XYZ file of C-alpha atoms in Angstrom:
566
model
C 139.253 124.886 64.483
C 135.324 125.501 64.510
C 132.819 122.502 64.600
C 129.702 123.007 62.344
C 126.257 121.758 63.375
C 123.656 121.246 61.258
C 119.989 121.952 61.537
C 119.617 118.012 62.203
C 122.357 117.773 64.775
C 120.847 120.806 66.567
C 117.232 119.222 66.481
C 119.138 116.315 68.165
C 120.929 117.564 70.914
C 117.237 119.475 71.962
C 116.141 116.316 72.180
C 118.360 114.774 74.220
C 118.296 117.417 76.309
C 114.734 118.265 76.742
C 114.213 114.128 77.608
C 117.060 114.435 80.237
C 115.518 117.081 81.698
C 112.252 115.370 81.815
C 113.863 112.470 83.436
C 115.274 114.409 86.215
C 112.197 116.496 86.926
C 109.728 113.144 86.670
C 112.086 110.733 88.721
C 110.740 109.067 91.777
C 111.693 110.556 94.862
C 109.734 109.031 98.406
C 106.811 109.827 99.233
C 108.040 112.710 101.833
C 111.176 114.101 102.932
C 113.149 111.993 104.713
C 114.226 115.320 106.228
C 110.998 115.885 107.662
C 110.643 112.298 109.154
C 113.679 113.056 111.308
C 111.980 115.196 113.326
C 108.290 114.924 114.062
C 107.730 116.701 116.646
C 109.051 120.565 118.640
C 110.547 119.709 121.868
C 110.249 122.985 124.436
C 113.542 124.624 124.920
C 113.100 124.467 128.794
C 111.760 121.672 130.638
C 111.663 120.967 134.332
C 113.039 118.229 137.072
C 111.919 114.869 136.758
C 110.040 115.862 133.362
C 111.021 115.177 129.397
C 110.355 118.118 127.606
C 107.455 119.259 126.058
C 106.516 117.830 122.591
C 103.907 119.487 120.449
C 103.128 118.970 116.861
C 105.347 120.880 114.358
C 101.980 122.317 112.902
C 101.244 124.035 116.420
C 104.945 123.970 118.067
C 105.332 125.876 121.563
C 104.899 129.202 122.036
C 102.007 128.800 119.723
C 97.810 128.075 120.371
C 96.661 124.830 120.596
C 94.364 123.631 117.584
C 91.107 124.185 118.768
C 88.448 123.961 115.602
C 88.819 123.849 111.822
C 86.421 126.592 111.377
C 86.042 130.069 113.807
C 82.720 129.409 113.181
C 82.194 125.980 114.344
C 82.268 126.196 117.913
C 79.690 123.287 118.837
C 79.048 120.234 116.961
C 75.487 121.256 116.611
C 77.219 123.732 114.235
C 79.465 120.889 112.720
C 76.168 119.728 111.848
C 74.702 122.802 109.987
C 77.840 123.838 108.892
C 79.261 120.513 107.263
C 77.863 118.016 104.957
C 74.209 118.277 105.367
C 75.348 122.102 103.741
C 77.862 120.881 101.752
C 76.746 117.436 99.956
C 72.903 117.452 101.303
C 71.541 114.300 99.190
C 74.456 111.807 99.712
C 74.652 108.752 100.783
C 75.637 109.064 104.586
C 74.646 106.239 107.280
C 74.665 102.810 106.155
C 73.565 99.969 108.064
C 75.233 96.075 107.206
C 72.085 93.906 107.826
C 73.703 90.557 106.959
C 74.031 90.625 103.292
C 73.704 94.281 102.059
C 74.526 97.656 102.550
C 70.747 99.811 103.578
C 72.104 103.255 103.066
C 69.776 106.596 103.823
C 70.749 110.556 103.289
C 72.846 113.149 104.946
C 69.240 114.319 107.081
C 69.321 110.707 108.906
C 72.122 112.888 110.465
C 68.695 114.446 112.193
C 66.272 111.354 112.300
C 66.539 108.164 111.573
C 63.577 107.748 109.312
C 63.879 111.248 107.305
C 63.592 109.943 103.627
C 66.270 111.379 101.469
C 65.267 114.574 99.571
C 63.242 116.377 102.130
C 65.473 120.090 102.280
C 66.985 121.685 105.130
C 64.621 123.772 106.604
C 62.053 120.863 107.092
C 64.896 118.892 108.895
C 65.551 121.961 111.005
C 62.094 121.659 111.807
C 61.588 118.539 113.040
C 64.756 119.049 115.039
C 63.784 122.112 116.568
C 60.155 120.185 117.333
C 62.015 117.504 119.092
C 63.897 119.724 121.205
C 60.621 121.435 122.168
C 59.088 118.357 122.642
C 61.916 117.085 125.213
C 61.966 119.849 127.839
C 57.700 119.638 127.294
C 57.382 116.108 127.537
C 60.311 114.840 129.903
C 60.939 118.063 131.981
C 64.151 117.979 130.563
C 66.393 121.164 131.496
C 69.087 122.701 129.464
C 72.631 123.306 130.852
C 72.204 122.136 134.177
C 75.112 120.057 134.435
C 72.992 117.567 136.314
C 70.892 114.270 135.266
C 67.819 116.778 134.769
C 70.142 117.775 131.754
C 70.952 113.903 130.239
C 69.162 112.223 126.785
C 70.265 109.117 126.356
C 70.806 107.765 122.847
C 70.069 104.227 122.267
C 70.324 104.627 118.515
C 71.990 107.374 115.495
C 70.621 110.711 116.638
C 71.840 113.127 118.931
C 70.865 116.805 116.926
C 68.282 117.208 118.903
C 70.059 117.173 121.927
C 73.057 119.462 120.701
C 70.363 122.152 119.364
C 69.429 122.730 122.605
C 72.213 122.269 125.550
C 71.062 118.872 126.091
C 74.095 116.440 127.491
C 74.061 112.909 125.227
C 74.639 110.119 126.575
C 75.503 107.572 123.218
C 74.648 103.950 123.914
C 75.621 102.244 120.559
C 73.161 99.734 118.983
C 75.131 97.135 119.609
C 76.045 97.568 122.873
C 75.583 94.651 125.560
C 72.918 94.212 128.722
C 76.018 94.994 130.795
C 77.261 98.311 129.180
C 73.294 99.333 129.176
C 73.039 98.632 132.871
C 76.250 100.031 133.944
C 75.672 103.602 131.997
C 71.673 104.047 133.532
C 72.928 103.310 136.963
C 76.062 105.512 136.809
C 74.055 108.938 135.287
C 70.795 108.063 136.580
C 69.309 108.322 133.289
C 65.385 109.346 133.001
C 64.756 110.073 129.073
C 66.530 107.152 126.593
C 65.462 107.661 122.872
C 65.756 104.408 121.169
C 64.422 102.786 117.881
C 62.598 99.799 117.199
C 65.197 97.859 117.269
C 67.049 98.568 120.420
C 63.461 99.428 122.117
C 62.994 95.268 123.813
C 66.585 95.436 125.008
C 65.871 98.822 126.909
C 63.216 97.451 128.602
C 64.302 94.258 129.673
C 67.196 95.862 131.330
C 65.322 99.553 132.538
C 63.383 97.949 135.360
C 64.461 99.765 138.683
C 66.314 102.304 137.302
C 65.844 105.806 137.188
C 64.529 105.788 133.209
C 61.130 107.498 133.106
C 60.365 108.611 129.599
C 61.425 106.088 126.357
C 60.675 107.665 123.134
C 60.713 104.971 120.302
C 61.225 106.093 116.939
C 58.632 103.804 115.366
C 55.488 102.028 116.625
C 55.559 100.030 119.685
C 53.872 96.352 119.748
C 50.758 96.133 122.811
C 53.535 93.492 124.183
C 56.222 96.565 124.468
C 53.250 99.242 125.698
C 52.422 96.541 128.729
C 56.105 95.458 129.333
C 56.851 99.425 129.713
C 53.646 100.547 131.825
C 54.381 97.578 134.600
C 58.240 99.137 135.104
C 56.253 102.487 135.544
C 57.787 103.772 132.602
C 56.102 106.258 130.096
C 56.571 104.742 126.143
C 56.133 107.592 123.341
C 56.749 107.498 119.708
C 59.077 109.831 118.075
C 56.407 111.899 116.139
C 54.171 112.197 118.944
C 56.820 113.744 120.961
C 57.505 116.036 117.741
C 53.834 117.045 117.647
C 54.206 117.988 121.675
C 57.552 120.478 121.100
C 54.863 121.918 117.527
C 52.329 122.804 120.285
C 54.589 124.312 122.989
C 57.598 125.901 121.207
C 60.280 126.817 123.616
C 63.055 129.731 122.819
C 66.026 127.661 121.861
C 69.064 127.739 124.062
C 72.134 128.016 121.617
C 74.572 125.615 122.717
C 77.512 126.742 124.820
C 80.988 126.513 123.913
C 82.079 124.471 127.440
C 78.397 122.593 127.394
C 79.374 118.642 128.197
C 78.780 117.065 125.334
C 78.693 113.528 126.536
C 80.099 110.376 129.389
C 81.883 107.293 128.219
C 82.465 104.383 130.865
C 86.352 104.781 132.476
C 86.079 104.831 136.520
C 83.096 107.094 137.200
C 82.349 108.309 133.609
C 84.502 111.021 131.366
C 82.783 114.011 131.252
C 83.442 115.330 127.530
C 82.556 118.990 126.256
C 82.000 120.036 122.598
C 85.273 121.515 122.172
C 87.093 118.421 123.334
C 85.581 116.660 120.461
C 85.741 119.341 117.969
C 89.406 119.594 118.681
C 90.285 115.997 117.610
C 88.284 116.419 114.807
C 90.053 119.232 114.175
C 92.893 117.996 114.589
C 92.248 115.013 112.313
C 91.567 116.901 109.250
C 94.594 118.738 109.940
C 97.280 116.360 109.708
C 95.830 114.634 106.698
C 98.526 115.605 103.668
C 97.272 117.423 100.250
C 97.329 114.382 98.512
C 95.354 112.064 101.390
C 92.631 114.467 102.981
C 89.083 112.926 103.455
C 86.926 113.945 101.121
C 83.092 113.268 100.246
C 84.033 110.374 98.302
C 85.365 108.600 101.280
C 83.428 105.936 103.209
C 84.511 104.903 106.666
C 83.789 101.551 108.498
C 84.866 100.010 112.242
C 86.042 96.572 112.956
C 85.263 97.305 116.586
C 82.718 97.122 118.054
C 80.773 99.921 119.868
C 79.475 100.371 123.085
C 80.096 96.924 124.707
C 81.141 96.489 128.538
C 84.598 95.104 128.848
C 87.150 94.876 131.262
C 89.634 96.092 128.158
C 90.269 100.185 128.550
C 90.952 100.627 124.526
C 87.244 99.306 124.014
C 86.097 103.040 126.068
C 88.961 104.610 123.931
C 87.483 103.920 120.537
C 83.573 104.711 121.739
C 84.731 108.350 121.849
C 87.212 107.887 118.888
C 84.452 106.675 116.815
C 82.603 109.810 117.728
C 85.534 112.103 116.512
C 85.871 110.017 112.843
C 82.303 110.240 112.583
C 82.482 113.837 112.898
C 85.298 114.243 111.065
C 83.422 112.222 107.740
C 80.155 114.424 108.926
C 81.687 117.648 108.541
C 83.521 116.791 105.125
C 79.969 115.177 103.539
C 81.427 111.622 103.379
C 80.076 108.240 104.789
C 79.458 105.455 107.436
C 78.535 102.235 107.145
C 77.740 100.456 110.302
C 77.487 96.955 110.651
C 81.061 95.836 110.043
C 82.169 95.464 114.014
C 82.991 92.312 115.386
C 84.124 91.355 118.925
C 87.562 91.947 119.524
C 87.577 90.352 123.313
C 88.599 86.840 122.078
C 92.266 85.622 121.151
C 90.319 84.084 117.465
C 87.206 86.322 115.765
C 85.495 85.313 112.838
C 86.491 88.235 110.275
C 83.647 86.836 107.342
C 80.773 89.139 108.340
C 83.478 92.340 108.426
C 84.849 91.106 104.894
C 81.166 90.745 103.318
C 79.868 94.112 105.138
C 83.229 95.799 103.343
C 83.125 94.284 99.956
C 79.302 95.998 99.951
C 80.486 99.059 101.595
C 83.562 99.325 99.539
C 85.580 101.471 102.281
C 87.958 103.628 102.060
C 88.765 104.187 105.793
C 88.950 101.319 107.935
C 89.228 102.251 111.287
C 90.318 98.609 113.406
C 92.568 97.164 116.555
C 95.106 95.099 115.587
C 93.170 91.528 116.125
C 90.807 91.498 113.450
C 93.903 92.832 110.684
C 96.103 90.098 112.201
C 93.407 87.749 110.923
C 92.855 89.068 107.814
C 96.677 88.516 107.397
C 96.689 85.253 108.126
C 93.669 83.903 106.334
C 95.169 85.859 103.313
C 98.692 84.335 103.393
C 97.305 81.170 104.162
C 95.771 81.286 100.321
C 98.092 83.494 98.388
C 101.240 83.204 100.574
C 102.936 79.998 98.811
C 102.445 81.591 95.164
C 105.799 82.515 93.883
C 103.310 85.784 92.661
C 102.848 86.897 96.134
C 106.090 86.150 97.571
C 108.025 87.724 94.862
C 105.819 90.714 94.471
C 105.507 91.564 98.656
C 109.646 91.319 98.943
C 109.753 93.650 95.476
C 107.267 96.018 97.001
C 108.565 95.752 100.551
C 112.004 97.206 99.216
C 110.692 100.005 97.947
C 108.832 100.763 100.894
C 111.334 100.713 103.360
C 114.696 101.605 101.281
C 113.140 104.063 98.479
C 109.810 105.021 100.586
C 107.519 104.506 98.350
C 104.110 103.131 98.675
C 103.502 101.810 95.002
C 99.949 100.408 93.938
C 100.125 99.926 90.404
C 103.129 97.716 89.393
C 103.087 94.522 87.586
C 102.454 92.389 90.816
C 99.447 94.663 92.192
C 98.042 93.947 88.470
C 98.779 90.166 89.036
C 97.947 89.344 92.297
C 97.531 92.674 95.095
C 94.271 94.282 93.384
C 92.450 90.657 93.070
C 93.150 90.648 97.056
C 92.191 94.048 97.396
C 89.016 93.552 95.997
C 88.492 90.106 97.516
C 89.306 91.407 100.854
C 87.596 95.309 101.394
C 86.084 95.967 97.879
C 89.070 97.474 96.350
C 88.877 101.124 97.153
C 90.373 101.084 101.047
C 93.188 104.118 101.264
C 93.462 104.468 105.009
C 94.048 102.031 107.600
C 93.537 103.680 111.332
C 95.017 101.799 114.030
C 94.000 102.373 117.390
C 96.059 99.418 119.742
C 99.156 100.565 122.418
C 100.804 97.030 121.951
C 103.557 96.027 118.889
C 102.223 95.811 115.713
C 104.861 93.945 114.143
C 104.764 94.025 110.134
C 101.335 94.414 110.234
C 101.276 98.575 108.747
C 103.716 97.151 106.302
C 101.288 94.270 105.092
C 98.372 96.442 105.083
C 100.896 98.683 102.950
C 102.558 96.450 100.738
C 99.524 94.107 100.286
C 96.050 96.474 100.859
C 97.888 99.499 98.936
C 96.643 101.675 101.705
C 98.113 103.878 103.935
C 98.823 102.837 107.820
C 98.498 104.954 110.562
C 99.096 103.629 114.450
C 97.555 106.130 116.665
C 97.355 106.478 120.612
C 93.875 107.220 122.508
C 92.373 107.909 125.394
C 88.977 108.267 126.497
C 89.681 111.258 128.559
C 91.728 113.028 125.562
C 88.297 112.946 123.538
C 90.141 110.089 121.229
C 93.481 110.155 119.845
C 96.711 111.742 121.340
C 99.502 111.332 118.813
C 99.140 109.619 115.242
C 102.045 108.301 113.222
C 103.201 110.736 110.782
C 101.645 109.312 106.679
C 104.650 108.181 104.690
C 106.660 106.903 107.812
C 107.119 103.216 106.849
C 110.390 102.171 108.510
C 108.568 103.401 111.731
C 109.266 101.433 115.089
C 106.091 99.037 115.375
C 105.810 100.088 118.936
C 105.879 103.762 118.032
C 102.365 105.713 118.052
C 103.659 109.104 116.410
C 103.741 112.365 117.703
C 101.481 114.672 119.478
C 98.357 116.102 117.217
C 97.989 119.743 116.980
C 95.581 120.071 119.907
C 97.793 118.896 122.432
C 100.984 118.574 123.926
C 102.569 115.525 125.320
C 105.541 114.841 128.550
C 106.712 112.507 130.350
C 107.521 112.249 133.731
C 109.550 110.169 136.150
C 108.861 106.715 137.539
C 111.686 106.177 139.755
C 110.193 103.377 141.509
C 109.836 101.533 138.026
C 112.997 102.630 136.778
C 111.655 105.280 134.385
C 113.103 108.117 134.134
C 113.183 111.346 132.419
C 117.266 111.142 132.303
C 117.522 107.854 130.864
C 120.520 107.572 128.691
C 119.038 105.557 125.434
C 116.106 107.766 125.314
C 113.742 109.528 127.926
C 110.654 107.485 129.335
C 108.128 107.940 132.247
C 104.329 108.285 132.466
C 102.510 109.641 129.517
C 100.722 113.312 130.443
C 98.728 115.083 128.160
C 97.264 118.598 128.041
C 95.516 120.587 125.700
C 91.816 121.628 123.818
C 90.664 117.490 123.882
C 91.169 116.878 127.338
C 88.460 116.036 129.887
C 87.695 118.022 132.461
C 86.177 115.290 134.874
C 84.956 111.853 135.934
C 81.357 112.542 136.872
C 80.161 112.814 140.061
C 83.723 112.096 141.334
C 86.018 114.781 141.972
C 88.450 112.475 144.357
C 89.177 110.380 141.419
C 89.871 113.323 138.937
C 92.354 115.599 141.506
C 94.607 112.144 141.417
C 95.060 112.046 137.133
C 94.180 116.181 136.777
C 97.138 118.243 138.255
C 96.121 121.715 138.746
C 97.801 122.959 135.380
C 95.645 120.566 133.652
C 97.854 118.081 132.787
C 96.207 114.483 132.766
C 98.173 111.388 133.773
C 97.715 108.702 131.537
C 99.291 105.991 133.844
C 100.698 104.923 130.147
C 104.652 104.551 130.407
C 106.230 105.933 127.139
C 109.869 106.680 125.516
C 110.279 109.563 123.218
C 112.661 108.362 120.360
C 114.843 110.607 118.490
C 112.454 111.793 115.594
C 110.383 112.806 118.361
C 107.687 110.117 118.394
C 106.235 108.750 121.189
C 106.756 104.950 121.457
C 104.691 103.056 124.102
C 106.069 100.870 126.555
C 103.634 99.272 128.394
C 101.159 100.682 131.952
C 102.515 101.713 135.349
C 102.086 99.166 138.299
């Protein structure tokens, strides 16, 4: 017996067919393979007594070289300069400054100066740079490369090319930074040349008086007030463009940086002595574990909810100086943006988050790098309006279970179109994608809020000022992730741990190995200044620093943190 199709019949069953096959190929699978969250990390083969293995990124397991730069011809971050967005996206939007109630942004060159008005080209910024420079070793008897104070520029503002053109070692001292963190960093490096702006030029002074500062150069015009305040501390005051016309008149060869040049000292014991490659290595690094699908691009716009450069007895607030300094590079190099203006203090148990909402909503970020405090606010204050609408409930348990059991981030179902995108906008202007957390407590359900709620990605990281920033970072798509965890190593260094008997930590533990936290690799220190005691007791002689941060490797190879040794 034969069965006879007709034309029709056949038209049919292609049909059916070609929509199954569309259904199979289109279904929604997680947002990575669970396969690949199972194990994060390549443990050595060999390890020894009293130590965990070895755990290095997948992207640079052992055996292999350490990440050390994106590009082999980026080598200093003087070239990060010339070689990233000022080449790449020249007329952009690139420093922003929150003054209150609006966003005052200026172009890529501000990169270079301050004041440069956007449109003037390259080679006219390259001038004035290379003037500066000149005008530096001419004016202040600054020397290049010494590896001494004669060598220092402090930075009391946004510019440091200058300095990195020519060997100089920067010292950043954020805008915002308190009497206390100014006082501490000129009596530690016996500062004598601070550049400042007009701003930050009456705070200098009132704090400069007998220290070592000889030479402020104000970007800007002084007031007679400022002129007499600075001539009674015996201390020379010079606008910017003077000290530009000095370098014109007495051009000096330049001295191309060097690849181990220090590139600058954040506050931890006697000061962390930082080279170029340390920080081009996170950066590095940063841009390298971003997936296809979430790499920074020139349309992103980062913002902090720290605050920069303020004296605290808390370590993580010397961790995220120098982590700033790596994002900002990283968003340098790729042509995005900064806004600054957005920090608030993060040393009380309550902070007012309404100047860091209005700064965002004008910014409209799409990087937010924060601690945990001022999110845990913004959770609160935003449950404490939405969280008793059947909406919000219903729509964050909906979206939660696909998170966690189908791993899926979703942003555009019915409840982000009835509630989630109204808070989005309401909260950071709508466009946030990346949430960068930078705390070594528990953060609870706070990456799944920012997930389910914000839309945007969460990623815990683990820093140290003497690993130029960030050690491991949380693998993107890992939302069932253990709140404590911090991720696994980033390609330009490798992480142990070793034993603590005296604590009970040990690298034989029977749940999972802990012990201190040691980290080597391209972004590690390679001193505190001016205090070689201090650095033989963290620095082994294989170059392995010891965090004094107690950690537990869990099975997926992340590094989950525990707490600080006694």
């Amino acid at each position: 017996m034969s069965l006879d199709l007709d034309t029709l019949s056949f038209l049919l069953l292609g049909s059916i067919s070609t929509v199954a096959l569309l259904s199979i190929r289109n279904a929604k699978g997680p947002d990575v393979h669970p396969l690949l969250l199972n194990a994060q990390a390549d443990p050595s083969r060999l390890r020894h007594v009293g130590e965990t293995a070895i755990y290095r990124s997948r992207m640079h397991p052992n055996g292999s070289p350490l990440m050390l730069t994106m590009d082999r011809n980026i080598r200093t971050l003087h070239d990060l300069f010339e070689q990233g967005g000022a080449k790449s996206n020249l007329n952009a939007k690139f420093l922003g400054n929150f003054n209150g109630s609006a966003v005052v942004w200026v172009g890529v060159l501000s990169i270079a100066f301050k004041h440069v008005a956007d449109g003037q080209d390259v080679d006219e910024v390259k001038r004035r740079v290379d003037n500066f420079r000149c005008g530096l070793a001419t004016y202040a008897g600054l020397t290049s490369k010494t590896n001494d104070a004669s060598s220092f520029v402090g930075v009391f503002a946004k510019s440091s090319s200058a300095a990195n053109s020519h060997s100089y070692v920067t010292i950043p001292i954020a805008a915002s930074a308190r009497t206390t963190f100014i006082s501490h960093i000129l009596s530690t490096t016996s500062l004598t040349t601070v550049v400042v702006d007009k701003e930050t030029l009456p705070i200098l002074l009132s704090v400069a008086e007998g220290t070592s500062v000889k030479y402020v150069i104000v970007d800007g015009t002084p007031s007679h007030a400022e002129l007499a305040s600075a001539n009674e501390k015996n201390i020379k005051l010079e606008e910017f463009k003077n000290v530009e016309a000095i370098g014109a008149a007495h051009p000096i060869s330049p001295v191309v940086p060097a690849y181990f040049s220090p590139k600058q000292l954040e506050r931890s014991k006697a000061g962390v002595v930082l080279k170029h490659k340390n920080i081009l290595a996170n950066i590095a690094s940063y841009i390298a574990i971003m997936p296809p699908n979430q790499k920074v691009t020139a349309a992103d716009r980062l913002i902090y909810s720290y605050p920069l450069g303020t004296l605290t007895v808390a370590r993580h607030i010397f961790d995220r100086n120098v982590l700033s300094r790596v994002l900002t590079g990283m968003l340098s190099y790729v042509g995005g943006s900064i806004a600054y203006g957005c920090e608030i203090a993060e040393d009380e148990e309550v902070v007012d988050i309404t100047r860091l909402q209005t700064c965002a909503q004008q910014a409209m970020p799409t990087i937010i790098a924060s601690g945990s405090l001022a999110f845990t606010q913004i959770k609160d204050r935003i449950e404490s309006h939405y969280g008793n609408s059947f909406l919000y409930k219903r729509g964050y348990e909906a979206k939660k279970r696909t998170l966690l059991n189908e791993g899926r981030l979703v942003v555009d179902n019915r409840y982000d179109m009835l509630v989630f995108r109204d808070i989005r906008q309401k909260t950071f202007g709508g466009s946030l994608r990346l949430v960068l957390f930078d705390n070594n407590g528990d953060l609870g359900d706070l990456p799944t809020f920012v997930r389910v709620v914000l839309g945007a990605q969460a990623v815990p990281t683990y820093s140290r000022t003497e690993a130029s920033g960030t050690i491991t970072a949380s693998m993107f798509f890992d939302y069932a992730a253990n709140p404590a965890s911090r991720g696994s190593p980033t390609p330009c260094n490798e992480v142990k741990l070793i034993d603590l008997p005296d604590e009970g930590y040990l690298a034989t533990d029977t749940t999972n190995p802990r012990g201190e936290i040691c980290v080597r690799g391209n972004n590690v220190f390679s001193g505190y200044w001016g205090d070689s005691n201090t650095t033989s007791e963290v620095l082994d002689g294989d170059k392995w620093f010891m965090t004094g941060d107690i950690g537990e490797w869990l099975p997926n190879g992340t590094l989950k943190i525990v707490g600080s040794k006694k």
